[in-house]
PDB file of C-alpha atoms in Angstrom:
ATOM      1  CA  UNK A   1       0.000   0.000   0.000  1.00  0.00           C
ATOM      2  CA  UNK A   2       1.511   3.289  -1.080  1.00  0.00           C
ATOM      3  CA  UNK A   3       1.008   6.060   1.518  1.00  0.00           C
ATOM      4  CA  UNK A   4       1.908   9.663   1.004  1.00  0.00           C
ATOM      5  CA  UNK A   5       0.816  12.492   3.791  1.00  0.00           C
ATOM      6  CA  UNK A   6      -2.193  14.478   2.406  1.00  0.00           C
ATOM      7  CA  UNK A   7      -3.397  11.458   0.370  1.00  0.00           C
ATOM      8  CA  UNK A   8      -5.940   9.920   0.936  1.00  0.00           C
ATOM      9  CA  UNK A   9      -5.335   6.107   1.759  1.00  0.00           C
ATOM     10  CA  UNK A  10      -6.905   2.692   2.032  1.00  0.00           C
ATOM     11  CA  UNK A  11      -6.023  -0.762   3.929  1.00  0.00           C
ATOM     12  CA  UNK A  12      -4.230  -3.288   2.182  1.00  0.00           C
ATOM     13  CA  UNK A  13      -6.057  -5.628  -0.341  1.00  0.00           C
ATOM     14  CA  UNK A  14      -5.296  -8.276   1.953  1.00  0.00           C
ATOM     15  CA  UNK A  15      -7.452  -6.873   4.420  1.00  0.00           C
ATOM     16  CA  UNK A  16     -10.300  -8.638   2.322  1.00  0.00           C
ATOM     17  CA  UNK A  17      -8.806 -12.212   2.806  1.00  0.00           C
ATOM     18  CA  UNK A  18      -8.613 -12.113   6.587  1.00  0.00           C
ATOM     19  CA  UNK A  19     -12.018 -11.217   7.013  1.00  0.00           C
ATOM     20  CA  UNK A  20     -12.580 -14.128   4.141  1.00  0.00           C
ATOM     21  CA  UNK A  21     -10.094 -16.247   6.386  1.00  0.00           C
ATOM     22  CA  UNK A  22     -12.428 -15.400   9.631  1.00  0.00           C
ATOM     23  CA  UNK A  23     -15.715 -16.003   7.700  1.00  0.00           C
ATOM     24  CA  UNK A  24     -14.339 -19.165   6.569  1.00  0.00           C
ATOM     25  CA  UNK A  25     -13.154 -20.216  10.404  1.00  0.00           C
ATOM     26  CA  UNK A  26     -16.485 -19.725  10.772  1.00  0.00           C
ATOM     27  CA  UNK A  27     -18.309 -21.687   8.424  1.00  0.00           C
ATOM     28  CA  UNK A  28     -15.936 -24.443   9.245  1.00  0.00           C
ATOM     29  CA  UNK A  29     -16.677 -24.318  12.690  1.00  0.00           C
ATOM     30  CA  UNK A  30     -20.807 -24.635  12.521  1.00  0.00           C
ATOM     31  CA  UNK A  31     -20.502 -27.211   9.387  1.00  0.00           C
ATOM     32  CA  UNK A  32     -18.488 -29.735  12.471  1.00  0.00           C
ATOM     33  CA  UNK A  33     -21.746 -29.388  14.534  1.00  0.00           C
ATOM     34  CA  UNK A  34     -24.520 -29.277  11.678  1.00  0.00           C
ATOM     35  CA  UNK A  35     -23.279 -32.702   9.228  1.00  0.00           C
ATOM     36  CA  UNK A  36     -23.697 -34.623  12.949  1.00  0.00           C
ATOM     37  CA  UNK A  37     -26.699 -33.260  13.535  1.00  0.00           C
ATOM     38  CA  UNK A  38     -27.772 -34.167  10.034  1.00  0.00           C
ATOM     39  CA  UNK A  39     -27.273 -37.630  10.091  1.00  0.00           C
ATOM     40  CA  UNK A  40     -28.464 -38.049  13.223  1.00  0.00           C
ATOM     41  CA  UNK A  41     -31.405 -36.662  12.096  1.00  0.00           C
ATOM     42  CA  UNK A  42     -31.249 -38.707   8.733  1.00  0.00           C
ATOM     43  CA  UNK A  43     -30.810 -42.238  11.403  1.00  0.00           C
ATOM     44  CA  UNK A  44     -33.554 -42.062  13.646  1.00  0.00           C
ATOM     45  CA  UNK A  45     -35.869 -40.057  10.982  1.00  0.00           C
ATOM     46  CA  UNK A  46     -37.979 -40.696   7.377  1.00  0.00           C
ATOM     47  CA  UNK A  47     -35.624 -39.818   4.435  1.00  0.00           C
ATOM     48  CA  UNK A  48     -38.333 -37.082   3.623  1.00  0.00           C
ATOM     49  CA  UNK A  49     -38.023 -35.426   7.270  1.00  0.00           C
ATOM     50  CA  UNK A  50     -34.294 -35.559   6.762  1.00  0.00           C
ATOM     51  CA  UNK A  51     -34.106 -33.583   3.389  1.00  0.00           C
ATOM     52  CA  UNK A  52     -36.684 -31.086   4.721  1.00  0.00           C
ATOM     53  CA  UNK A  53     -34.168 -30.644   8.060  1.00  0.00           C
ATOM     54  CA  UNK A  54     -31.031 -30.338   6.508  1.00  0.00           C
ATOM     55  CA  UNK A  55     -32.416 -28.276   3.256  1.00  0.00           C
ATOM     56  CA  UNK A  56     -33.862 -25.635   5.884  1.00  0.00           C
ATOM     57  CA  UNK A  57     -30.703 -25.850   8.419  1.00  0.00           C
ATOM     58  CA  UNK A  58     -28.405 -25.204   5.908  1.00  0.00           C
ATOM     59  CA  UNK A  59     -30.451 -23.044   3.518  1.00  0.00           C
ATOM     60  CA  UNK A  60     -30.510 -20.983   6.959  1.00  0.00           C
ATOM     61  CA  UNK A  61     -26.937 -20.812   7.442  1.00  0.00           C
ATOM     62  CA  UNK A  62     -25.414 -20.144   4.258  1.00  0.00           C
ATOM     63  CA  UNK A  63     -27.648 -17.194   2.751  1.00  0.00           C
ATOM     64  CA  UNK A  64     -26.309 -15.332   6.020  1.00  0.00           C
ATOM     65  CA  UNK A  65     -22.868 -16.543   4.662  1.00  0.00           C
ATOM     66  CA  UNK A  66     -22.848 -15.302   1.294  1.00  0.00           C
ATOM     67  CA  UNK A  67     -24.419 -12.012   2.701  1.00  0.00           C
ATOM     68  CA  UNK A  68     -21.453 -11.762   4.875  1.00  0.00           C
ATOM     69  CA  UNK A  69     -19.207 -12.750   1.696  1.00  0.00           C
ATOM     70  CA  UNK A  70     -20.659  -9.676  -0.183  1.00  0.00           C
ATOM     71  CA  UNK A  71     -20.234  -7.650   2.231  1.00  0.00           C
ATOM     72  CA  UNK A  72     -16.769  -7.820   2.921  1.00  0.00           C
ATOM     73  CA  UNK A  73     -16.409  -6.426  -0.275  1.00  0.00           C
ATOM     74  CA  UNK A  74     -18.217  -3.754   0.003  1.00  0.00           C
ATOM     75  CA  UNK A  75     -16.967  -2.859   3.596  1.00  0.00           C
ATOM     76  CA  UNK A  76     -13.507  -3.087   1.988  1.00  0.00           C
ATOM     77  CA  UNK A  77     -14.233  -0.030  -0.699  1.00  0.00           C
ATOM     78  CA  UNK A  78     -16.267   2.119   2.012  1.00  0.00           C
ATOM     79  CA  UNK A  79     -13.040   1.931   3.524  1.00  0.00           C
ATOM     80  CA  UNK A  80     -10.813   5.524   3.689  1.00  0.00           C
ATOM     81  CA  UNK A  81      -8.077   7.233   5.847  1.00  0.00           C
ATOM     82  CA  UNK A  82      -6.645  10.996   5.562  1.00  0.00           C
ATOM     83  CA  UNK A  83      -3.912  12.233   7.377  1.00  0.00           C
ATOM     84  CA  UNK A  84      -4.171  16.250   6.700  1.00  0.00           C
ATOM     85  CA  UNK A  85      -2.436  19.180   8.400  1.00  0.00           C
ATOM     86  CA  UNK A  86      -4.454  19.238  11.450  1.00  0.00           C
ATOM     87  CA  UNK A  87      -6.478  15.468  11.972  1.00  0.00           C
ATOM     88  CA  UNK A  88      -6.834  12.729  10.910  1.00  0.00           C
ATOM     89  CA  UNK A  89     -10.141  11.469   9.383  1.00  0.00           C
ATOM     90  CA  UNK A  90     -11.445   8.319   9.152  1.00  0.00           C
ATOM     91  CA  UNK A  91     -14.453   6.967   6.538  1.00  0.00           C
ATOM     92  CA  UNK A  92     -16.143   3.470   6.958  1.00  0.00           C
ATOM     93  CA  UNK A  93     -19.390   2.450   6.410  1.00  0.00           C
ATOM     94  CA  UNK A  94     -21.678   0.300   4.002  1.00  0.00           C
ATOM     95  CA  UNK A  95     -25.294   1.604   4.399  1.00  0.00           C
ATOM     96  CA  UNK A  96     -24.562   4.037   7.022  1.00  0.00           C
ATOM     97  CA  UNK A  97     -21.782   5.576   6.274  1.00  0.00           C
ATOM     98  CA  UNK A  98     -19.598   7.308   9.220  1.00  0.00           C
ATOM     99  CA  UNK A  99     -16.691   9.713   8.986  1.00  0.00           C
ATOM    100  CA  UNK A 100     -14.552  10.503  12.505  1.00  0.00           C
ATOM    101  CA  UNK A 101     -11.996  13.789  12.511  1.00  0.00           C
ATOM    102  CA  UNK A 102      -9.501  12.984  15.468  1.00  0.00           C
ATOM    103  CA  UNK A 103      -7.584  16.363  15.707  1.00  0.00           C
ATOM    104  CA  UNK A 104      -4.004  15.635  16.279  1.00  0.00           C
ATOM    105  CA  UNK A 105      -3.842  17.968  19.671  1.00  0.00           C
ATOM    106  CA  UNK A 106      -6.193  15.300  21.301  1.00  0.00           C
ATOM    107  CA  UNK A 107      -4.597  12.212  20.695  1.00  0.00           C
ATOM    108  CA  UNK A 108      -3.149  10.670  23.967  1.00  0.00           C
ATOM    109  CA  UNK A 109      -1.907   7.127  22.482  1.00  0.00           C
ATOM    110  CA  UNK A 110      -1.683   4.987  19.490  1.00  0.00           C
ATOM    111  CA  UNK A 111      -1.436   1.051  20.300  1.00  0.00           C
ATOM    112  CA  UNK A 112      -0.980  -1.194  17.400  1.00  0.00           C
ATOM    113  CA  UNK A 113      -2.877  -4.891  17.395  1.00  0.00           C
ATOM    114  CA  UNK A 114      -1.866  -7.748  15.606  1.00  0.00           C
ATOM    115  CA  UNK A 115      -3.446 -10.926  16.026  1.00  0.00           C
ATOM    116  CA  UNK A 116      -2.335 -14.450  14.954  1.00  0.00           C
ATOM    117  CA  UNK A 117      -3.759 -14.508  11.331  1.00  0.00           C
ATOM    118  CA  UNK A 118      -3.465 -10.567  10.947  1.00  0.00           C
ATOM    119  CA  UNK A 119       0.028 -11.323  11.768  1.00  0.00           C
ATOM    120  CA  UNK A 120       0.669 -14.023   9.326  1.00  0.00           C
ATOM    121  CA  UNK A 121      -0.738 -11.268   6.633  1.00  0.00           C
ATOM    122  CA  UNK A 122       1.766  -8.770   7.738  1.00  0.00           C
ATOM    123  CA  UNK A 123      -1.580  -6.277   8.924  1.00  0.00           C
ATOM    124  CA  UNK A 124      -2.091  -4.366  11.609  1.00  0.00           C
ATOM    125  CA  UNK A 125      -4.709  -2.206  13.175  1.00  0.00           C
ATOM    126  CA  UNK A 126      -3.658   1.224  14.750  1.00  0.00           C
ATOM    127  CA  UNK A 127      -6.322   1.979  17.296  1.00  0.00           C
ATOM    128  CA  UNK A 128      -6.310   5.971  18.198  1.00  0.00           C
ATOM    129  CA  UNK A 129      -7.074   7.239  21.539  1.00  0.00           C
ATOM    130  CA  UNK A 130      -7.692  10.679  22.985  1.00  0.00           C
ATOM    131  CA  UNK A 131      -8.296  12.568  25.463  1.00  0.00           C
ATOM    132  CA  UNK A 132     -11.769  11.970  27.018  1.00  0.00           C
ATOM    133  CA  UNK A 133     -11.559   9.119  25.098  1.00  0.00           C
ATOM    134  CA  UNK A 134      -9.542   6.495  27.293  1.00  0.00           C
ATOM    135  CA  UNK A 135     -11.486   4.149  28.582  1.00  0.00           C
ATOM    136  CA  UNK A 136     -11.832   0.092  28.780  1.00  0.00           C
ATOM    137  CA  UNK A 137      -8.012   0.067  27.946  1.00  0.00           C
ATOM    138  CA  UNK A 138      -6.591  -2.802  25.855  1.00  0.00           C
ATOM    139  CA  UNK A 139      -7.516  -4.340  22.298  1.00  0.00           C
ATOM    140  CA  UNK A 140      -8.340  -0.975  20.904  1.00  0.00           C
ATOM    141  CA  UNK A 141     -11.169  -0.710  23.601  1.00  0.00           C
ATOM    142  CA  UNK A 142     -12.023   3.051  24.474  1.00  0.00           C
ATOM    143  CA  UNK A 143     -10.308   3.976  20.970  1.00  0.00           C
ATOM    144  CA  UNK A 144     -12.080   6.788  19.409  1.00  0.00           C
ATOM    145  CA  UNK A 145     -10.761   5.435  15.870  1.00  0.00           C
ATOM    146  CA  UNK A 146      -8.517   2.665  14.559  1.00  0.00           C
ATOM    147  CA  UNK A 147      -6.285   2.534  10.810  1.00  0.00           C
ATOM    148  CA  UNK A 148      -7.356  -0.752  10.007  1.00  0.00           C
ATOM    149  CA  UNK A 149      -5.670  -3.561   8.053  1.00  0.00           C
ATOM    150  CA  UNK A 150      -2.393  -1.669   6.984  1.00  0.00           C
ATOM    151  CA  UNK A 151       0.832  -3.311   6.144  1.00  0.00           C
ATOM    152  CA  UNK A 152       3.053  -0.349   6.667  1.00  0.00           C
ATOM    153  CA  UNK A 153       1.730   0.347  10.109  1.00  0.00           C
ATOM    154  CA  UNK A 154       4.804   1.721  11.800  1.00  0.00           C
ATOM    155  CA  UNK A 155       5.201   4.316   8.837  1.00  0.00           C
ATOM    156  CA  UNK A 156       2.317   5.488   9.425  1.00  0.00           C
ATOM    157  CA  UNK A 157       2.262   5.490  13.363  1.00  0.00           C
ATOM    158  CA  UNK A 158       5.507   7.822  12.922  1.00  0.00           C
ATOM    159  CA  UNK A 159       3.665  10.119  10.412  1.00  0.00           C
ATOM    160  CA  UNK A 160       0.766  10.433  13.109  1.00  0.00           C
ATOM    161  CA  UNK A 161       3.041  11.004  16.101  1.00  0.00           C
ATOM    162  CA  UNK A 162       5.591  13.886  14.016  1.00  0.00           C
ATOM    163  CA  UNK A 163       2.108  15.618  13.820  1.00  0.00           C
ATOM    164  CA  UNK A 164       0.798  15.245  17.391  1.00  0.00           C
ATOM    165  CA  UNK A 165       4.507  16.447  18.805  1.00  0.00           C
ATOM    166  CA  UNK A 166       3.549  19.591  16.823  1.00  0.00           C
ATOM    167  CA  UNK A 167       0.296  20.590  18.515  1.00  0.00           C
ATOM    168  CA  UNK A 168       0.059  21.186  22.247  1.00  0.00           C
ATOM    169  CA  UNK A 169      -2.111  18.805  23.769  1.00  0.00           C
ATOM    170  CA  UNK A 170      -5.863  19.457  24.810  1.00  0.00           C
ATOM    171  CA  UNK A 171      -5.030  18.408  28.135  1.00  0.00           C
ATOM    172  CA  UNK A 172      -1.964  21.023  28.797  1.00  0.00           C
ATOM    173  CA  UNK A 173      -3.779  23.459  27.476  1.00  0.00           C
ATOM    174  CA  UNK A 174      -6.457  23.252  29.804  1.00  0.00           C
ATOM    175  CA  UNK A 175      -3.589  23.172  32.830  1.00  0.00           C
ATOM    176  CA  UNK A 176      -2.128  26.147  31.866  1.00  0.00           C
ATOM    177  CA  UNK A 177      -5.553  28.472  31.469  1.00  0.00           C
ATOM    178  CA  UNK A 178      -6.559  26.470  34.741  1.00  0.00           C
ATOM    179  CA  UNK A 179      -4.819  29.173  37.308  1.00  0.00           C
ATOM    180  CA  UNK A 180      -5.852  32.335  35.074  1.00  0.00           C
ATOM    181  CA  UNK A 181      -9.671  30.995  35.976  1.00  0.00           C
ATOM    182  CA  UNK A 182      -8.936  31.151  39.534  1.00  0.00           C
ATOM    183  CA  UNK A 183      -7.455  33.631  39.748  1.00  0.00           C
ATOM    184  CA  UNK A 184     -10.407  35.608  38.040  1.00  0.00           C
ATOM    185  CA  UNK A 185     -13.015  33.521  40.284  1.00  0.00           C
ATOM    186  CA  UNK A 186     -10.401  34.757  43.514  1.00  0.00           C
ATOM    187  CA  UNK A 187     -10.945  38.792  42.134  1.00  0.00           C
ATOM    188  CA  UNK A 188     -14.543  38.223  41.431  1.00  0.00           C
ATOM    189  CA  UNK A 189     -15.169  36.766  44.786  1.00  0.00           C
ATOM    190  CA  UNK A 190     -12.764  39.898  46.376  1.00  0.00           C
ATOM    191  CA  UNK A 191     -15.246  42.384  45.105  1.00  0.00           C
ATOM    192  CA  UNK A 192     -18.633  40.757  46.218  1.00  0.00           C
ATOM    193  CA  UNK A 193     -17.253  40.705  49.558  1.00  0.00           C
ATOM    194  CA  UNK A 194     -15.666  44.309  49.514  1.00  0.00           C
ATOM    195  CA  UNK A 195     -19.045  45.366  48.612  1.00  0.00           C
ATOM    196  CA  UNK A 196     -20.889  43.377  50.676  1.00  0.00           C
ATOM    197  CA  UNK A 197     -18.727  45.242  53.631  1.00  0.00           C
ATOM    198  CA  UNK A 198     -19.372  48.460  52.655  1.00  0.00           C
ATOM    199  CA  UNK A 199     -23.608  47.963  52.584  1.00  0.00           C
ATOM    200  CA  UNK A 200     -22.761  46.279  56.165  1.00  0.00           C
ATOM    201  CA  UNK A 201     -20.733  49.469  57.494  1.00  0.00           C
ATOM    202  CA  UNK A 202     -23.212  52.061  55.722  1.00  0.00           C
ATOM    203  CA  UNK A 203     -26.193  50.051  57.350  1.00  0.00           C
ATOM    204  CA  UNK A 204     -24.018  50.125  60.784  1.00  0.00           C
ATOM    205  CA  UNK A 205     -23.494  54.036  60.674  1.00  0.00           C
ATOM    206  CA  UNK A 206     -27.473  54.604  59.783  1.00  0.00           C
ATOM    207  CA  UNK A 207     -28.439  52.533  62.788  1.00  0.00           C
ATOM    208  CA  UNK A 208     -26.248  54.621  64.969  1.00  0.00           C
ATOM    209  CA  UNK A 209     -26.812  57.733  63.825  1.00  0.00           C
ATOM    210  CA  UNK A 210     -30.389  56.720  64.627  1.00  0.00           C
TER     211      UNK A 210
END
């Protein structure tokens, strides 16, 4: 996957087979427990009972499959990354179609996850966290976007973090205006009560002079 700064980018082609790899796990998985259940079914049942079972059972399963097969595909091409000047934006989405702008001065981590198969593939997925963002912690939990199924992840890490040491962070920012608040709350507060003294000493003298 080529990847230039200010391009627009997508994951790698290969993305496609490990989700093809994962559907296929799948399908593997509940064909062990269905072909028992079939001839079990086909044993201790009429020969007419048994096509009607299995034709439904697996009529069932594998329209969901080749649903999921399509749309793969599709997922793949609604697929889009952007790293621009000030954040990065994010497009995904089949029928409802989502777009995420993470502004650099926010982002607080970037973890990269790799597991077993994605590994064998050379991908990667580059989960994004930020400020007010951090929660759940670990597998790209509490990420408020993720650069999925990228071969040249650690290229593109280091093109995310040159940008965010370039911005001051949210969070410091909100340190440093922190003590010019008080100290206007500390003023405001002064005054209130300087007032509030002079009504006091004004009422005092009236009730005197009285």
């Amino acid at each position: 996957m080529s990847f230039k700064i200010g391009e627009e980018f997508k994951p790698n082609p290969e993305f496609k087979q490990l989700y093809y790899i994962y559907l296929l796990i799948l399908v593997l998985t509940h064909l062990a427990i269905l072909i028992p259940i079939s001839i079990v079914v086909f044993m201790y049942s009429t020969a007419e009972i048994g096509i009607i079972f299995t034709s439904s059972v697996f009529l069932s399963f594998f329209i969901p499959v080749a649903f999921a097969a399509y749309w793969i595909g599709k997922y793949y091409e609604s697929i889009s990354y952007r790293l621009t000047a000030s954040e990065i934006i994010v497009k995904r989405g089949v029928w409802w179609k989502k777009v995420k702008f993470v502004p650099y001065n926010r982002i607080t981590n970037l973890e990269i996850h790799q597991g077993p198969i994605s590994r064998k593939l050379g991908l990667a997925r580059i989960s994004i966290q930020t400020a007010g963002y951090s929660y759940g912690g670990g597998q790209g939990r509490g990420a408020e976007a993720s650069i999925l199924g990228v071969k040249n992840y650690e290229e593109v890490k280091e093109a995310i973090l040159k940008f965010v040491r370039r911005f001051k962070p949210v969070a410091v920012e909100a340190e440093e205006a922190e003590p010019e608040v008080t100290a206007t709350l500390n003023r405001q507060v002064i005054e209130e009560l300087t007032k509030i003294r002079k009504l006091l000493e004004k009422a005092l003298g009236k009730a005197e002079n009285d």
